[in-house]
Amino acid sequence: MQKLTIYFVLCSYALLGVFMLSFIILSRFEKEYKALKRALLILVIYIIILFLLSFLPDSIFYLLTVLVLMVLFLIVLNFGNKNIEFNLPENRFDERDVMFSRNTLIKGTDKFEEYYKNRPENKIADDNFRKEPGLLAKGAALYNELLFTAAKATFSSVNLLQPLVSRESNALQTKLSEKEIETFIRKWAIQLGAADIGFTRIKPHHIYSHIGRGEDYGQKVVLNHKYAIAFTVEMNHESMTFNPRGPVIVESAQQYLNAGTIAVQLAEFLRNLGFEARAHIDANYRLICPIVAQDAGLGTIGRMGLLITPKLGPRVRIGLVSTNLELTASEEPIDKSVIHFCEVCKKCATNCPSQSIPHTSVKKVNQPKRWQINHDTCFNYWCKTGTDCGRCIAVCPYGHPDHFMHNFIRWMIKRNPINRWFAIKLDDYFYGKKPRSAKLKNWMLARNS
Ligand code: SF4
Ligand code: SF4
């Protein structure tokens, strides 16, 4: 029995050592050199402690082991996840109030005058961002001819998808069952590059009240589809480490393109089978992406106002397709542990260069409880730098790559408040409270700009 106990104890300590070693190796692959060095230091201290422990009397060794096991037991415990009320929003959101829509208004046009007649409260903020060079503009603080031109090229490619967004469907409907089609869509979307996919019934607050971009600007949104397919595509982890510089907007554009391509493929597929379907892609949305994706069970909207997904955190772009095909709506409850974690974490708020993310507790905005960032100051920063920043996404502890080590921490976060506190401390220790941005690589440098 005593022999067995010794084996068990030794195996536990060896397992912990292997865990640390794996973290070191994975940090090397993630190019997280700070985390790598700090984990190495811990491993060395750990080995020294184990060595010293071997000189202590058995009784103290066992006592310490019991303490370690108690800590491990605490990690597994599920408590302190108090309920949060998620009420439905009272009003529909007008897309004309979105910064991207306001950015398209041209001084002296009727559209411009009418908008600010109805929304005088937005005039000062908008006059301020109009004084700046603008997104992807020459003269912006982080202007880089190579990267900005690459991002523009990708956004132009997204535009080529616009004619495929909404088209007539086949008059003849397939005999395939809804279940068969649904299963196929799930598998196919993943094969096309989606990270996750879910379905939801479309609710009134998912739909914009008025169109804010394109030829139909100002018209009321009419969308009779009952269901939405929501999916996410991953934003490259390394690209985000260059925040707030050009590689971030190059990556954003790329994932808008990837999400757009998958969305039009799915929509076209459904139309060919005889169902109505509309893709919702960059600059042509009728549905509000994060809210639909949250209801489709893909994640929870966190402090930074973006969808925090279970395996990639906010490091995703969302694609949507609405349809009249009957789908099995997600019954996945909203993960309240994300809200509890965001309450204490605040890393995005601390790191936001324009202080646009609130440090306050979650509160009711248009009825449901959520955080709301200051879009005016965030967009103003984008217009100054010329990029879409992405610092909040890059520093979020949920956004580390999808592998067993980080997934274990994400699982811990769900369990209890002690784990959440510990996860924040670990993240700060390994990656820094204010993680440094990576330097641009040689091939990204535009020397003449
Ligand atoms: S950085 Fe922290 S507070 Fe901000 S969204 Fe991520 S988990 Fe929430
Ligand atoms: S994108 Fe940048 S400026 Fe905007 S909220 Fe995130 S960190 Fe702040």
PDB file of N, CA and C in Angstrom, residues 183-234:
ATOM      1  N   THR A 183     -27.147  18.490 -41.509  1.00  0.00           N
ATOM      2  CA  THR A 183     -25.932  17.740 -41.174  1.00  0.00           C
ATOM      3  C   THR A 183     -24.846  18.022 -42.204  1.00  0.00           C
ATOM      4  N   PHE A 184     -25.273  18.044 -43.475  1.00  0.00           N
ATOM      5  CA  PHE A 184     -24.296  18.310 -44.539  1.00  0.00           C
ATOM      6  C   PHE A 184     -23.692  19.694 -44.366  1.00  0.00           C
ATOM      7  N   ILE A 185     -24.531  20.689 -44.092  1.00  0.00           N
ATOM      8  CA  ILE A 185     -24.047  22.076 -43.940  1.00  0.00           C
ATOM      9  C   ILE A 185     -23.022  22.157 -42.821  1.00  0.00           C
ATOM     10  N   ARG A 186     -23.339  21.509 -41.705  1.00  0.00           N
ATOM     11  CA  ARG A 186     -22.399  21.537 -40.552  1.00  0.00           C
ATOM     12  C   ARG A 186     -21.023  21.022 -40.969  1.00  0.00           C
ATOM     13  N   LYS A 187     -21.018  19.873 -41.624  1.00  0.00           N
ATOM     14  CA  LYS A 187     -19.744  19.240 -41.989  1.00  0.00           C
ATOM     15  C   LYS A 187     -19.032  20.037 -43.083  1.00  0.00           C
ATOM     16  N   TRP A 188     -19.803  20.456 -44.068  1.00  0.00           N
ATOM     17  CA  TRP A 188     -19.212  21.131 -45.225  1.00  0.00           C
ATOM     18  C   TRP A 188     -18.598  22.474 -44.812  1.00  0.00           C
ATOM     19  N   ALA A 189     -19.318  23.214 -43.965  1.00  0.00           N
ATOM     20  CA  ALA A 189     -18.810  24.528 -43.545  1.00  0.00           C
ATOM     21  C   ALA A 189     -17.453  24.378 -42.848  1.00  0.00           C
ATOM     22  N   ILE A 190     -17.335  23.334 -42.035  1.00  0.00           N
ATOM     23  CA  ILE A 190     -16.053  23.118 -41.332  1.00  0.00           C
ATOM     24  C   ILE A 190     -14.971  22.792 -42.371  1.00  0.00           C
ATOM     25  N   GLN A 191     -15.360  21.966 -43.356  1.00  0.00           N
ATOM     26  CA  GLN A 191     -14.393  21.621 -44.398  1.00  0.00           C
ATOM     27  C   GLN A 191     -13.982  22.863 -45.200  1.00  0.00           C
ATOM     28  N   LEU A 192     -14.897  23.795 -45.323  1.00  0.00           N
ATOM     29  CA  LEU A 192     -14.588  25.028 -46.076  1.00  0.00           C
ATOM     30  C   LEU A 192     -13.708  25.992 -45.274  1.00  0.00           C
ATOM     31  N   GLY A 193     -13.552  25.703 -43.979  1.00  0.00           N
ATOM     32  CA  GLY A 193     -12.664  26.559 -43.181  1.00  0.00           C
ATOM     33  C   GLY A 193     -13.319  27.220 -41.987  1.00  0.00           C
ATOM     34  N   ALA A 194     -14.603  26.920 -41.744  1.00  0.00           N
ATOM     35  CA  ALA A 194     -15.241  27.504 -40.553  1.00  0.00           C
ATOM     36  C   ALA A 194     -14.672  26.831 -39.299  1.00  0.00           C
ATOM     37  N   ALA A 195     -14.573  27.620 -38.217  1.00  0.00           N
ATOM     38  CA  ALA A 195     -14.078  27.056 -36.954  1.00  0.00           C
ATOM     39  C   ALA A 195     -15.223  26.416 -36.181  1.00  0.00           C
ATOM     40  N   ASP A 196     -16.405  26.979 -36.290  1.00  0.00           N
ATOM     41  CA  ASP A 196     -17.571  26.459 -35.581  1.00  0.00           C
ATOM     42  C   ASP A 196     -18.826  26.929 -36.322  1.00  0.00           C
ATOM     43  N   ILE A 197     -19.923  26.240 -36.099  1.00  0.00           N
ATOM     44  CA  ILE A 197     -21.171  26.594 -36.790  1.00  0.00           C
ATOM     45  C   ILE A 197     -22.364  26.291 -35.895  1.00  0.00           C
ATOM     46  N   GLY A 198     -23.402  27.111 -35.982  1.00  0.00           N
ATOM     47  CA  GLY A 198     -24.614  26.877 -35.198  1.00  0.00           C
ATOM     48  C   GLY A 198     -25.812  27.500 -35.899  1.00  0.00           C
ATOM     49  N   PHE A 199     -27.013  27.145 -35.420  1.00  0.00           N
ATOM     50  CA  PHE A 199     -28.240  27.657 -36.043  1.00  0.00           C
ATOM     51  C   PHE A 199     -29.110  28.325 -34.982  1.00  0.00           C
ATOM     52  N   THR A 200     -29.882  29.291 -35.412  1.00  0.00           N
ATOM     53  CA  THR A 200     -30.827  29.920 -34.478  1.00  0.00           C
ATOM     54  C   THR A 200     -32.065  30.378 -35.234  1.00  0.00           C
ATOM     55  N   ARG A 201     -33.146  30.529 -34.493  1.00  0.00           N
ATOM     56  CA  ARG A 201     -34.349  31.149 -35.045  1.00  0.00           C
ATOM     57  C   ARG A 201     -34.100  32.653 -35.064  1.00  0.00           C
ATOM     58  N   ILE A 202     -34.472  33.316 -36.111  1.00  0.00           N
ATOM     59  CA  ILE A 202     -34.223  34.771 -36.171  1.00  0.00           C
ATOM     60  C   ILE A 202     -35.271  35.500 -35.327  1.00  0.00           C
ATOM     61  N   LYS A 203     -34.775  36.351 -34.418  1.00  0.00           N
ATOM     62  CA  LYS A 203     -35.670  37.149 -33.561  1.00  0.00           C
ATOM     63  C   LYS A 203     -35.625  38.597 -34.048  1.00  0.00           C
ATOM     64  N   PRO A 204     -36.677  39.365 -33.736  1.00  0.00           N
ATOM     65  CA  PRO A 204     -36.731  40.743 -34.273  1.00  0.00           C
ATOM     66  C   PRO A 204     -35.466  41.548 -33.976  1.00  0.00           C
ATOM     67  N   HIS A 205     -34.890  41.403 -32.763  1.00  0.00           N
ATOM     68  CA  HIS A 205     -33.731  42.235 -32.431  1.00  0.00           C
ATOM     69  C   HIS A 205     -32.445  41.781 -33.133  1.00  0.00           C
ATOM     70  N   HIS A 206     -32.492  40.663 -33.848  1.00  0.00           N
ATOM     71  CA  HIS A 206     -31.328  40.243 -34.645  1.00  0.00           C
ATOM     72  C   HIS A 206     -31.202  41.094 -35.915  1.00  0.00           C
ATOM     73  N   ILE A 207     -32.340  41.692 -36.313  1.00  0.00           N
ATOM     74  CA  ILE A 207     -32.398  42.359 -37.628  1.00  0.00           C
ATOM     75  C   ILE A 207     -32.224  43.868 -37.464  1.00  0.00           C
ATOM     76  N   TYR A 208     -31.368  44.470 -38.303  1.00  0.00           N
ATOM     77  CA  TYR A 208     -31.246  45.927 -38.303  1.00  0.00           C
ATOM     78  C   TYR A 208     -32.596  46.531 -38.674  1.00  0.00           C
ATOM     79  N   SER A 209     -32.894  47.706 -38.137  1.00  0.00           N
ATOM     80  CA  SER A 209     -34.170  48.351 -38.501  1.00  0.00           C
ATOM     81  C   SER A 209     -34.064  48.970 -39.897  1.00  0.00           C
ATOM     82  N   HIS A 210     -32.915  49.611 -40.198  1.00  0.00           N
ATOM     83  CA  HIS A 210     -32.727  50.266 -41.489  1.00  0.00           C
ATOM     84  C   HIS A 210     -31.361  49.905 -42.064  1.00  0.00           C
ATOM     85  N   ILE A 211     -31.268  49.971 -43.385  1.00  0.00           N
ATOM     86  CA  ILE A 211     -30.008  49.653 -44.061  1.00  0.00           C
ATOM     87  C   ILE A 211     -29.062  50.848 -43.956  1.00  0.00           C
ATOM     88  N   GLY A 212     -27.806  50.581 -43.619  1.00  0.00           N
ATOM     89  CA  GLY A 212     -26.846  51.668 -43.424  1.00  0.00           C
ATOM     90  C   GLY A 212     -25.749  51.725 -44.472  1.00  0.00           C
ATOM     91  N   ARG A 213     -25.712  50.742 -45.358  1.00  0.00           N
ATOM     92  CA  ARG A 213     -24.626  50.757 -46.352  1.00  0.00           C
ATOM     93  C   ARG A 213     -25.149  50.297 -47.704  1.00  0.00           C
ATOM     94  N   GLY A 214     -24.506  50.792 -48.750  1.00  0.00           N
ATOM     95  CA  GLY A 214     -24.871  50.356 -50.098  1.00  0.00           C
ATOM     96  C   GLY A 214     -25.985  51.172 -50.716  1.00  0.00           C
ATOM     97  N   GLU A 215     -26.448  50.663 -51.861  1.00  0.00           N
ATOM     98  CA  GLU A 215     -27.435  51.404 -52.665  1.00  0.00           C
ATOM     99  C   GLU A 215     -28.763  51.602 -51.944  1.00  0.00           C
ATOM    100  N   ASP A 216     -29.123  50.667 -51.075  1.00  0.00           N
ATOM    101  CA  ASP A 216     -30.439  50.737 -50.426  1.00  0.00           C
ATOM    102  C   ASP A 216     -30.388  51.492 -49.102  1.00  0.00           C
ATOM    103  N   TYR A 217     -29.370  52.313 -48.908  1.00  0.00           N
ATOM    104  CA  TYR A 217     -29.197  53.080 -47.678  1.00  0.00           C
ATOM    105  C   TYR A 217     -30.514  53.751 -47.266  1.00  0.00           C
ATOM    106  N   GLY A 218     -30.835  53.618 -45.997  1.00  0.00           N
ATOM    107  CA  GLY A 218     -32.003  54.319 -45.445  1.00  0.00           C
ATOM    108  C   GLY A 218     -33.300  53.530 -45.539  1.00  0.00           C
ATOM    109  N   GLN A 219     -33.320  52.467 -46.357  1.00  0.00           N
ATOM    110  CA  GLN A 219     -34.562  51.697 -46.479  1.00  0.00           C
ATOM    111  C   GLN A 219     -34.761  50.802 -45.246  1.00  0.00           C
ATOM    112  N   LYS A 220     -36.023  50.534 -44.948  1.00  0.00           N
ATOM    113  CA  LYS A 220     -36.325  49.622 -43.838  1.00  0.00           C
ATOM    114  C   LYS A 220     -35.886  48.216 -44.216  1.00  0.00           C
ATOM    115  N   VAL A 221     -35.337  47.495 -43.262  1.00  0.00           N
ATOM    116  CA  VAL A 221     -34.910  46.121 -43.568  1.00  0.00           C
ATOM    117  C   VAL A 221     -36.127  45.198 -43.557  1.00  0.00           C
ATOM    118  N   VAL A 222     -36.273  44.460 -44.638  1.00  0.00           N
ATOM    119  CA  VAL A 222     -37.337  43.445 -44.692  1.00  0.00           C
ATOM    120  C   VAL A 222     -36.640  42.101 -44.875  1.00  0.00           C
ATOM    121  N   LEU A 223     -36.782  41.257 -43.901  1.00  0.00           N
ATOM    122  CA  LEU A 223     -36.155  39.934 -43.982  1.00  0.00           C
ATOM    123  C   LEU A 223     -37.151  38.918 -43.436  1.00  0.00           C
ATOM    124  N   ASN A 224     -37.665  38.091 -44.339  1.00  0.00           N
ATOM    125  CA  ASN A 224     -38.713  37.167 -43.903  1.00  0.00           C
ATOM    126  C   ASN A 224     -38.197  35.785 -43.526  1.00  0.00           C
ATOM    127  N   HIS A 225     -36.896  35.607 -43.591  1.00  0.00           N
ATOM    128  CA  HIS A 225     -36.355  34.285 -43.256  1.00  0.00           C
ATOM    129  C   HIS A 225     -36.511  33.999 -41.772  1.00  0.00           C
ATOM    130  N   LYS A 226     -36.760  32.714 -41.470  1.00  0.00           N
ATOM    131  CA  LYS A 226     -37.016  32.356 -40.063  1.00  0.00           C
ATOM    132  C   LYS A 226     -35.763  31.896 -39.340  1.00  0.00           C
ATOM    133  N   TYR A 227     -34.782  31.415 -40.109  1.00  0.00           N
ATOM    134  CA  TYR A 227     -33.603  30.814 -39.457  1.00  0.00           C
ATOM    135  C   TYR A 227     -32.307  31.449 -39.945  1.00  0.00           C
ATOM    136  N   ALA A 228     -31.305  31.376 -39.080  1.00  0.00           N
ATOM    137  CA  ALA A 228     -29.969  31.861 -39.481  1.00  0.00           C
ATOM    138  C   ALA A 228     -28.934  30.787 -39.201  1.00  0.00           C
ATOM    139  N   ILE A 229     -27.996  30.702 -40.129  1.00  0.00           N
ATOM    140  CA  ILE A 229     -26.813  29.852 -39.928  1.00  0.00           C
ATOM    141  C   ILE A 229     -25.710  30.828 -39.543  1.00  0.00           C
ATOM    142  N   ALA A 230     -25.066  30.579 -38.420  1.00  0.00           N
ATOM    143  CA  ALA A 230     -23.948  31.442 -38.008  1.00  0.00           C
ATOM    144  C   ALA A 230     -22.701  30.580 -37.938  1.00  0.00           C
ATOM    145  N   PHE A 231     -21.594  31.123 -38.392  1.00  0.00           N
ATOM    146  CA  PHE A 231     -20.338  30.378 -38.263  1.00  0.00           C
ATOM    147  C   PHE A 231     -19.206  31.353 -37.984  1.00  0.00           C
ATOM    148  N   THR A 232     -18.114  30.817 -37.473  1.00  0.00           N
ATOM    149  CA  THR A 232     -16.947  31.664 -37.197  1.00  0.00           C
ATOM    150  C   THR A 232     -15.779  31.185 -38.058  1.00  0.00           C
ATOM    151  N   VAL A 233     -14.887  32.111 -38.368  1.00  0.00           N
ATOM    152  CA  VAL A 233     -13.615  31.732 -38.999  1.00  0.00           C
ATOM    153  C   VAL A 233     -12.512  32.309 -38.109  1.00  0.00           C
ATOM    154  N   GLU A 234     -11.432  31.576 -38.024  1.00  0.00           N
ATOM    155  CA  GLU A 234     -10.358  31.977 -37.102  1.00  0.00           C
ATOM    156  C   GLU A 234      -9.510  33.109 -37.671  1.00  0.00           C
TER     157      GLU A 234
END
